[in-house]
Short mmCIF file of C-alpha atoms and ligand atoms in Angstrom, two decimals:
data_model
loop_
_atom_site.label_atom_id
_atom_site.label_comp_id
_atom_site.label_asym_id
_atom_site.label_seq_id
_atom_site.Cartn_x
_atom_site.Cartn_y
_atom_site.Cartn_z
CA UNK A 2 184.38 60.73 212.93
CA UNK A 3 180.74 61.29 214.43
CA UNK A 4 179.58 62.87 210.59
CA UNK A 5 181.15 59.22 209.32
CA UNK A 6 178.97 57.39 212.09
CA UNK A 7 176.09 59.07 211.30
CA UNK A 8 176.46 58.47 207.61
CA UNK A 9 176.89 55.24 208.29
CA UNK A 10 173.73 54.97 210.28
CA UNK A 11 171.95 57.21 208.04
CA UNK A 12 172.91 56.04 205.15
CA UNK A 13 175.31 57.43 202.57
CA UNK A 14 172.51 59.51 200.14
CA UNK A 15 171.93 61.91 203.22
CA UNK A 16 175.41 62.51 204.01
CA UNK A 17 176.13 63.14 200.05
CA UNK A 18 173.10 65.97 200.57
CA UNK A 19 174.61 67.53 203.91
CA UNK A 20 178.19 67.56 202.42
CA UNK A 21 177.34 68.51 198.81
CA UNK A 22 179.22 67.24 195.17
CA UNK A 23 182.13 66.31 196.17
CA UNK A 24 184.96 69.02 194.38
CA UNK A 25 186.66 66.42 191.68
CA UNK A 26 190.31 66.60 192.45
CA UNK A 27 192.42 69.71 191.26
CA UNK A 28 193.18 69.69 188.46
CA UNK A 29 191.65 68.17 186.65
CA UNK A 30 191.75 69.90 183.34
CA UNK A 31 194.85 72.18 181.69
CA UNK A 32 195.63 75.38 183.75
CA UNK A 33 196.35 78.84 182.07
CA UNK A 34 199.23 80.49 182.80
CA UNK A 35 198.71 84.22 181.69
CA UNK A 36 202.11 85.72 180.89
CA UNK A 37 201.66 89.80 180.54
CA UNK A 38 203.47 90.36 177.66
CA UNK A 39 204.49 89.03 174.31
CA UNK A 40 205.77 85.72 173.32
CA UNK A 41 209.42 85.36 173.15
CA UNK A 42 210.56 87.52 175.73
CA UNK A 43 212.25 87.15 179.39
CA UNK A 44 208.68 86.48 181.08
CA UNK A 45 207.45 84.24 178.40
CA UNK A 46 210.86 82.27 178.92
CA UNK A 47 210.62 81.87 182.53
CA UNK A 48 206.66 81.30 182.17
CA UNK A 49 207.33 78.51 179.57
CA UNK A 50 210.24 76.62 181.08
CA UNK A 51 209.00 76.34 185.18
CA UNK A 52 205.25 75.79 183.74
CA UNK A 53 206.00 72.64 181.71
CA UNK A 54 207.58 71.26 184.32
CA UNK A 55 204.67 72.06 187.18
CA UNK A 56 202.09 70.54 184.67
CA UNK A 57 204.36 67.09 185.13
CA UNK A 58 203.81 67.20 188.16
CA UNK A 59 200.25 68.51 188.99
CA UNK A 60 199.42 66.06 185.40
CA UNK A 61 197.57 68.70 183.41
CA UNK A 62 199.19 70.68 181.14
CA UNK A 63 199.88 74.57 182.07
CA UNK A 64 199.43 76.86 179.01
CA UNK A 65 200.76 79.86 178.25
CA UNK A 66 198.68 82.17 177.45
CA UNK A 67 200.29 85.90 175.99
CA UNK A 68 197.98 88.51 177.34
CA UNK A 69 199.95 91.91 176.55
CA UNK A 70 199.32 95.42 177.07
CA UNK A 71 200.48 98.48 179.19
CA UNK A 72 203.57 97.43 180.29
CA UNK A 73 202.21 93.89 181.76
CA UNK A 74 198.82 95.37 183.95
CA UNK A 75 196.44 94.33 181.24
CA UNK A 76 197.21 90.58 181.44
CA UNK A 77 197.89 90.69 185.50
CA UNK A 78 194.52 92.32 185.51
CA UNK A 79 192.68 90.03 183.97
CA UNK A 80 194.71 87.41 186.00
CA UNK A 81 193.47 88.80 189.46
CA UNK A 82 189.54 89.53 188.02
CA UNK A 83 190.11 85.57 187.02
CA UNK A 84 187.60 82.79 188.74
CA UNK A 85 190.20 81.88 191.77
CA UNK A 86 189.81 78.05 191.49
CA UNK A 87 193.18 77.61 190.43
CA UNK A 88 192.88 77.21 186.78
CA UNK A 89 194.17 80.60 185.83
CA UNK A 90 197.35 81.50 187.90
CA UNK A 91 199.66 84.24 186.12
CA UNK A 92 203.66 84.87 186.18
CA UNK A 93 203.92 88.54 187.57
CA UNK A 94 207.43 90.56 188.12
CA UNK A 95 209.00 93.35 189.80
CA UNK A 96 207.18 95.56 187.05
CA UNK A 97 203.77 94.04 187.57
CA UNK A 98 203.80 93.86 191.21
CA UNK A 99 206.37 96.15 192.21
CA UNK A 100 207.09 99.34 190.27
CA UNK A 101 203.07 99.65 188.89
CA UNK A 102 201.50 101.26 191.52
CA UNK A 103 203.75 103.99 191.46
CA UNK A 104 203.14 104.20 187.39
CA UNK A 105 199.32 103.91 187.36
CA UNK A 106 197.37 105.87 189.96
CA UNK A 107 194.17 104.37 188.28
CA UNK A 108 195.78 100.48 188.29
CA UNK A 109 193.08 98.01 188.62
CA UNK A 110 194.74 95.71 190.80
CA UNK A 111 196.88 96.11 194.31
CA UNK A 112 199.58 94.10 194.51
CA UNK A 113 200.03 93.63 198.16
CA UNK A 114 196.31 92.70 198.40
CA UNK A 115 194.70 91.34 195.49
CA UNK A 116 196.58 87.92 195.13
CA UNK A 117 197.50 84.60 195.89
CA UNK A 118 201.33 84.31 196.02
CA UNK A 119 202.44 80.68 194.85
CA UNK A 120 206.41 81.50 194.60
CA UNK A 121 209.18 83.04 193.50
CA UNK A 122 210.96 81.21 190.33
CA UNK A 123 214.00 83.13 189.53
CA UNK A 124 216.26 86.81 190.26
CA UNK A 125 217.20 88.58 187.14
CA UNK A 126 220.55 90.53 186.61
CA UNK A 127 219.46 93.53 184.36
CA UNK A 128 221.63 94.86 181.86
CA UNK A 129 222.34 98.29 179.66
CA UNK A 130 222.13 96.90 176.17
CA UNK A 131 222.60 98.67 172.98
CA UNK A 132 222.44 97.73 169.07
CA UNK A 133 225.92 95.96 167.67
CA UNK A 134 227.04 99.27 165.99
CA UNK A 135 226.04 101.83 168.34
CA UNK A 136 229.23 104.24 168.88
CA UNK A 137 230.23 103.55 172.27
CA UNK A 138 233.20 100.87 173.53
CA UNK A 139 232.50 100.91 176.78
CA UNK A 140 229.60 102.21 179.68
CA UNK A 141 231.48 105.65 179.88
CA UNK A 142 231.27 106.45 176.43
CA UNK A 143 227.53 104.81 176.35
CA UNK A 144 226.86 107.47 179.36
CA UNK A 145 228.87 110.27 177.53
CA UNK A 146 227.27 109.82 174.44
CA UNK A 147 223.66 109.70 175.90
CA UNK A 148 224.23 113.16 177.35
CA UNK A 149 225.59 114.36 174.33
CA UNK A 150 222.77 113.60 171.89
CA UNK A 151 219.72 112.66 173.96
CA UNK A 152 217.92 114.11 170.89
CA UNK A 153 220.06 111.20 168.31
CA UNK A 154 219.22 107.92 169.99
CA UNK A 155 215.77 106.01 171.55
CA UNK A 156 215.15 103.80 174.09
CA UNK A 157 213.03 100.13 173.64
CA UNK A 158 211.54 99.06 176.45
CA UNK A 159 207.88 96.71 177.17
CA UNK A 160 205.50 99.19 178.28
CA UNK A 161 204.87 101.89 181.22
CA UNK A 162 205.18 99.26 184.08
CA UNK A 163 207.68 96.80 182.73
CA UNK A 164 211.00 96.17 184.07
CA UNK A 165 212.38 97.62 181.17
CA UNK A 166 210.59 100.37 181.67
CA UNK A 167 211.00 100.84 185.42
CA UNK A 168 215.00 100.08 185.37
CA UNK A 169 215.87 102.10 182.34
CA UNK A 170 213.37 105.14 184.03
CA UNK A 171 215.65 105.08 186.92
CA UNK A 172 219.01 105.17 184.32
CA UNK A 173 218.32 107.88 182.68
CA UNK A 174 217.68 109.73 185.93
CA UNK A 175 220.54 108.93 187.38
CA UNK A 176 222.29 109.96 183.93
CA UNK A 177 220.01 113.51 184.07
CA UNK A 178 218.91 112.17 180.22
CA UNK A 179 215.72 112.04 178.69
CA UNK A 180 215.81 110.44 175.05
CA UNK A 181 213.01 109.06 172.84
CA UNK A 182 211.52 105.94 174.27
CA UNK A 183 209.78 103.40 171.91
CA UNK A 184 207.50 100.94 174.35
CA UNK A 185 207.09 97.49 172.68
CA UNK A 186 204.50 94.48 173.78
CA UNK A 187 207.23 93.00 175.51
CA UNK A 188 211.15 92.68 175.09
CA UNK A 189 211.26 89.24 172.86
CA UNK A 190 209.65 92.29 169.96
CA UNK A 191 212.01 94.89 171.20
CA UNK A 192 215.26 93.20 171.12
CA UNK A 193 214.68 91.70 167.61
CA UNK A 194 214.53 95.35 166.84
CA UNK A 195 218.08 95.97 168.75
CA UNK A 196 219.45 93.54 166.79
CA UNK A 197 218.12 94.79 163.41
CA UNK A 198 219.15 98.22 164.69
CA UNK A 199 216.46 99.78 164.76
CA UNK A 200 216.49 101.06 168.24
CA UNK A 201 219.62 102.13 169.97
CA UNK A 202 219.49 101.00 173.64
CA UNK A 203 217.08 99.84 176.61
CA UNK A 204 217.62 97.38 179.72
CA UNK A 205 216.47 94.21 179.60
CA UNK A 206 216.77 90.98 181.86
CA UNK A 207 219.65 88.60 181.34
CA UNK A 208 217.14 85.54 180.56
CA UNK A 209 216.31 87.51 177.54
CA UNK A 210 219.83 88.35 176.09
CA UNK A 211 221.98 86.40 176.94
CA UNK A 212 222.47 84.63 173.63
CA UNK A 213 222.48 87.44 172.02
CA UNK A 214 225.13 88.63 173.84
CA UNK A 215 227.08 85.79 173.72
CA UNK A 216 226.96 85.67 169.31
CA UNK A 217 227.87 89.36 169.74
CA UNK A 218 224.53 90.49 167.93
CA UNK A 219 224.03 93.03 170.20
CA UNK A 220 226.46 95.09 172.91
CA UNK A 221 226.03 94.81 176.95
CA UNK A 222 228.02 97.77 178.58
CA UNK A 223 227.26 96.54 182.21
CA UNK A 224 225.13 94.38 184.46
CA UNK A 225 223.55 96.11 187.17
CA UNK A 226 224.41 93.57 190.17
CA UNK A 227 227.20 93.57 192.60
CA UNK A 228 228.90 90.73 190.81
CA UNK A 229 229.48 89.45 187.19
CA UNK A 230 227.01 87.00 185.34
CA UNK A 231 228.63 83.23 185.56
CA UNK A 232 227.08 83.15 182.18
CA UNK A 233 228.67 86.58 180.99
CA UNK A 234 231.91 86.66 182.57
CA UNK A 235 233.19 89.45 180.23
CA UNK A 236 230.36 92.01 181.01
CA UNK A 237 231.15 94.54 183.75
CA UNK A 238 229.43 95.33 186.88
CA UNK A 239 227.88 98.78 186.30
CA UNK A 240 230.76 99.69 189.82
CA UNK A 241 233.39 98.44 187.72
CA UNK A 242 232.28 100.11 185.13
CA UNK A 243 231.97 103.62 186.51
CA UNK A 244 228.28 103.92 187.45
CA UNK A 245 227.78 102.27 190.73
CA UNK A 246 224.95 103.83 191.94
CA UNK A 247 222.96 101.95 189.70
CA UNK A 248 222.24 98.75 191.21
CA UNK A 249 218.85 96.86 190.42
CA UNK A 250 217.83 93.70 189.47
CA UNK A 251 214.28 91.74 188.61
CA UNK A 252 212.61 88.79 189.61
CA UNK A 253 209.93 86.59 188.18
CA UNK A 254 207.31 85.11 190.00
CA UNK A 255 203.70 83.19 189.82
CA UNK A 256 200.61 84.60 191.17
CA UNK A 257 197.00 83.19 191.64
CA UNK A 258 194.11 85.66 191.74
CA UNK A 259 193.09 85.75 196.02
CA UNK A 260 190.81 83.95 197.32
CA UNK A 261 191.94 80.32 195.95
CA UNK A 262 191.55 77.31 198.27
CA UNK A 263 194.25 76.60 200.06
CA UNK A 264 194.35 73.17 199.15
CA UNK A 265 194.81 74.37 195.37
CA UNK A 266 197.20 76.59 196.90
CA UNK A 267 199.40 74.17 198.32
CA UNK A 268 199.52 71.77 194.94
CA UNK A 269 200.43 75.16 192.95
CA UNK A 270 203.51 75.88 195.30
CA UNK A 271 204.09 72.21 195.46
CA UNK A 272 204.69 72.24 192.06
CA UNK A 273 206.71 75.10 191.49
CA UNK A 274 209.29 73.75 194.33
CA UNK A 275 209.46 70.30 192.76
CA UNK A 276 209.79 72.11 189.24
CA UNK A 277 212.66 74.45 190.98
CA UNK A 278 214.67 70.94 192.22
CA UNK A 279 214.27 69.68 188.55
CA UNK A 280 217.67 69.27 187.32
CA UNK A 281 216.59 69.55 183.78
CA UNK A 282 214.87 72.85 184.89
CA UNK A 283 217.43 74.08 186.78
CA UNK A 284 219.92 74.04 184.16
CA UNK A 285 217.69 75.60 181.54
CA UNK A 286 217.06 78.77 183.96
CA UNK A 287 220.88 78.85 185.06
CA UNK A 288 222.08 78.65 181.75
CA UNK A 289 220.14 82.23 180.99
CA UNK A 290 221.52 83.71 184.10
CA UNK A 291 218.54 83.34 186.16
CA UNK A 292 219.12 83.13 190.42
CA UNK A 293 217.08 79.89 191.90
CA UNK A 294 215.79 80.50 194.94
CA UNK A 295 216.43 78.59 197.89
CA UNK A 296 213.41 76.33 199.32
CA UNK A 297 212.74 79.03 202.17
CA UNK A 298 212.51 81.65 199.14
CA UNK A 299 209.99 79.63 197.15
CA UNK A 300 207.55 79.86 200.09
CA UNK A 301 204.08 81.69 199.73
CA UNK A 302 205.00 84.03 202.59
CA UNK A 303 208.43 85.25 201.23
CA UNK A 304 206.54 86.45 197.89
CA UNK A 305 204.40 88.24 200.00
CA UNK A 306 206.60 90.02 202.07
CA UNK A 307 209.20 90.51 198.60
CA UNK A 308 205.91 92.11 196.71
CA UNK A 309 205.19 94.75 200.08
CA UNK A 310 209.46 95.17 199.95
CA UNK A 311 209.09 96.12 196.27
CA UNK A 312 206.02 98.20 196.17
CA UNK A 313 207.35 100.30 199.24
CA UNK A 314 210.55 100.89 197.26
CA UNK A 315 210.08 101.72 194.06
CA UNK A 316 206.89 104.09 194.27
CA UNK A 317 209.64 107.16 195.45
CA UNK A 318 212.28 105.96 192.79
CA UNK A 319 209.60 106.36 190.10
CA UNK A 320 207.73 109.56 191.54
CA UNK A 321 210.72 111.03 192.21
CA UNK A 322 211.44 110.78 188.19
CA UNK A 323 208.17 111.57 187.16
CA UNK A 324 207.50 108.34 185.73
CA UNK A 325 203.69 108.16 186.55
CA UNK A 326 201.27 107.73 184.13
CA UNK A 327 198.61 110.78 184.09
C1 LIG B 422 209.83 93.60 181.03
O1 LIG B 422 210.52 94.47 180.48
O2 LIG B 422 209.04 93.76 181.95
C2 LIG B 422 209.93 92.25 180.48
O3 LIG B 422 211.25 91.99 180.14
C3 LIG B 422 209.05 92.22 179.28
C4 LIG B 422 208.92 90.86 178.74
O4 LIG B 422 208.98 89.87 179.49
O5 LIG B 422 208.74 90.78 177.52
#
């Protein structure tokens, strides 16, 4: 109140010098949205779907921009290296800022450390896919036939770092396997391929199958959660199925690079709520299997704390099957 008085008695040019240019309102121009792999896949989905609708309500547009490249790092990279005044915020993952420290003793970023949470958009059931005609009925002959010709079949998956990657690393050691593994810029590239049968098998996020699933273009032996898809009724846990120590599952969330105002942090998770309570929104991410989070899981604080969970757990899974990258 006294600064206001002594504008007032000062007039306003002085108090314009002492406080600066005023900072137009964020935003005020289109924000990028770097998503770290290809177009068309389960992180491109996600990406596409809750940024449209946080552009309504911020009023700029949030673009997607496809920044691919070793399994998701290149794009998060150049996310966190990004100016931090909220025009470039990126959608990370489980693979990006869980399982990657553990793959890339060199990475360029730390997750824990070297961002600005905004929130947590949706949980992701992961499931053992294969191609339409590959000779297995069921997740026990899948397994048995794996074991049998690990030489006959390969693997798609989105990169060293990926949650294709990092879920089907810790199948195959469970399994004691180790076939061919073909890494594509993402898994919108590599399940066209499944379909066209050119690759035999991977794990990929229900957001990114689901349809194909459902027109029977491609096979799902199992879902790795504790319960059925609503969206897949027919697919099997991986318990009921006969492999239950493989349990895992994905999330999606949005990152800023550290270091942005708080202000600009607080319209960015403001957004993403709203965008979460769209009903429009909702149903799009439901329909492809996705898990809202509750408001208390949207927060800033809870991505944190999920990203420290994730980093902590997965470094021993992956070490422990000699995953890293030399
Ligand atoms: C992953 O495997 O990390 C993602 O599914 C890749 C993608 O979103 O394309």
């Amino acid at each position: 109140m006294t600064r206001l008085l002594a504008c007032i008695a000062t007039g306003f040019l002085t108090c314009f010098a002492a406080v600066g240019p005023a900072r137009s309102e964020y935003p005020d121009r289109p924000i990028t949205m770097i998503v770290p792999f290809a177009a068309g896949g389960p992180t491109d989905t996600v990406a596409r779907i809750v940024g449209e609708q946080m552009g309504k309500t911020l009023g700029q547009a949030v673009v997607v921009e496809n920044v691919s490249g070793a399994g998701g790092t290149t794009g998060i990279t150049r996310g966190a290296q990004s100016k931090p005044d909220g025009y470039t915020i990126m959608m990370g993952h489980m693979g990006t800022h869980g399982a990657a420290p553990a793959l890339y003793p060199t990475l360029k970023y730390d997750p824990t450390k070297d961002f600005a949470p905004v929130g947590l958009v949706a949980g992701t059931a992961i499931l053992i896919i294969a191609k339409k005609d590959f000779p297995a009925t069921n997740l026990k002959e899948f397994v048995a036939y794996l074991k049998k010709n690990p030489d006959k079949v390969n693997e798609a998956h989105a990169g060293v770092g990926s949650v294709s990657f990092t879920t089907c690393t810790m199948l195959q050691s469970i399994l004691g396997t180790k076939t061919a593994r073909v890494a594509y810029r993402g898994t919108g590239p590599s399940l066209n391929d499944l379909v066209a049968g050119q690759v035999d098998f991977g794990c990929d996020q229900i957001v990114n199958v689901v349809s194909q699933v459902q027109a029977g273009t491609i096979k799902a032996f199992a879902v790795a959660s504790p319960q059925r898809s609503a969206v897949l009724k027919d697919v099997p846990t991986t318990k009921e199925a006969g492999l239950p120590e493989f349990q895992v599952s994905a999330w999606n969330a949005v990152f800023a690079p550290k270091d942005t105002p708080k202000d600009v942090m607080a319209k960015l998770n403001g957004a993403l709520v709203k965008a979460l309570d769209d009903g429009a929104t909702r149903t799009r991410l439901l329909e492809l299997g996705s898990i809202i989070p509750d408001r208390a899981g949207r927060s800033p604080e809870a991505l944190q704390a999920l990203v420290e969970k994730e980093v902590a757990r997965w470094t021993p899974i992956l070490k422990a099957a000699g995953a890293t990258v030399n």
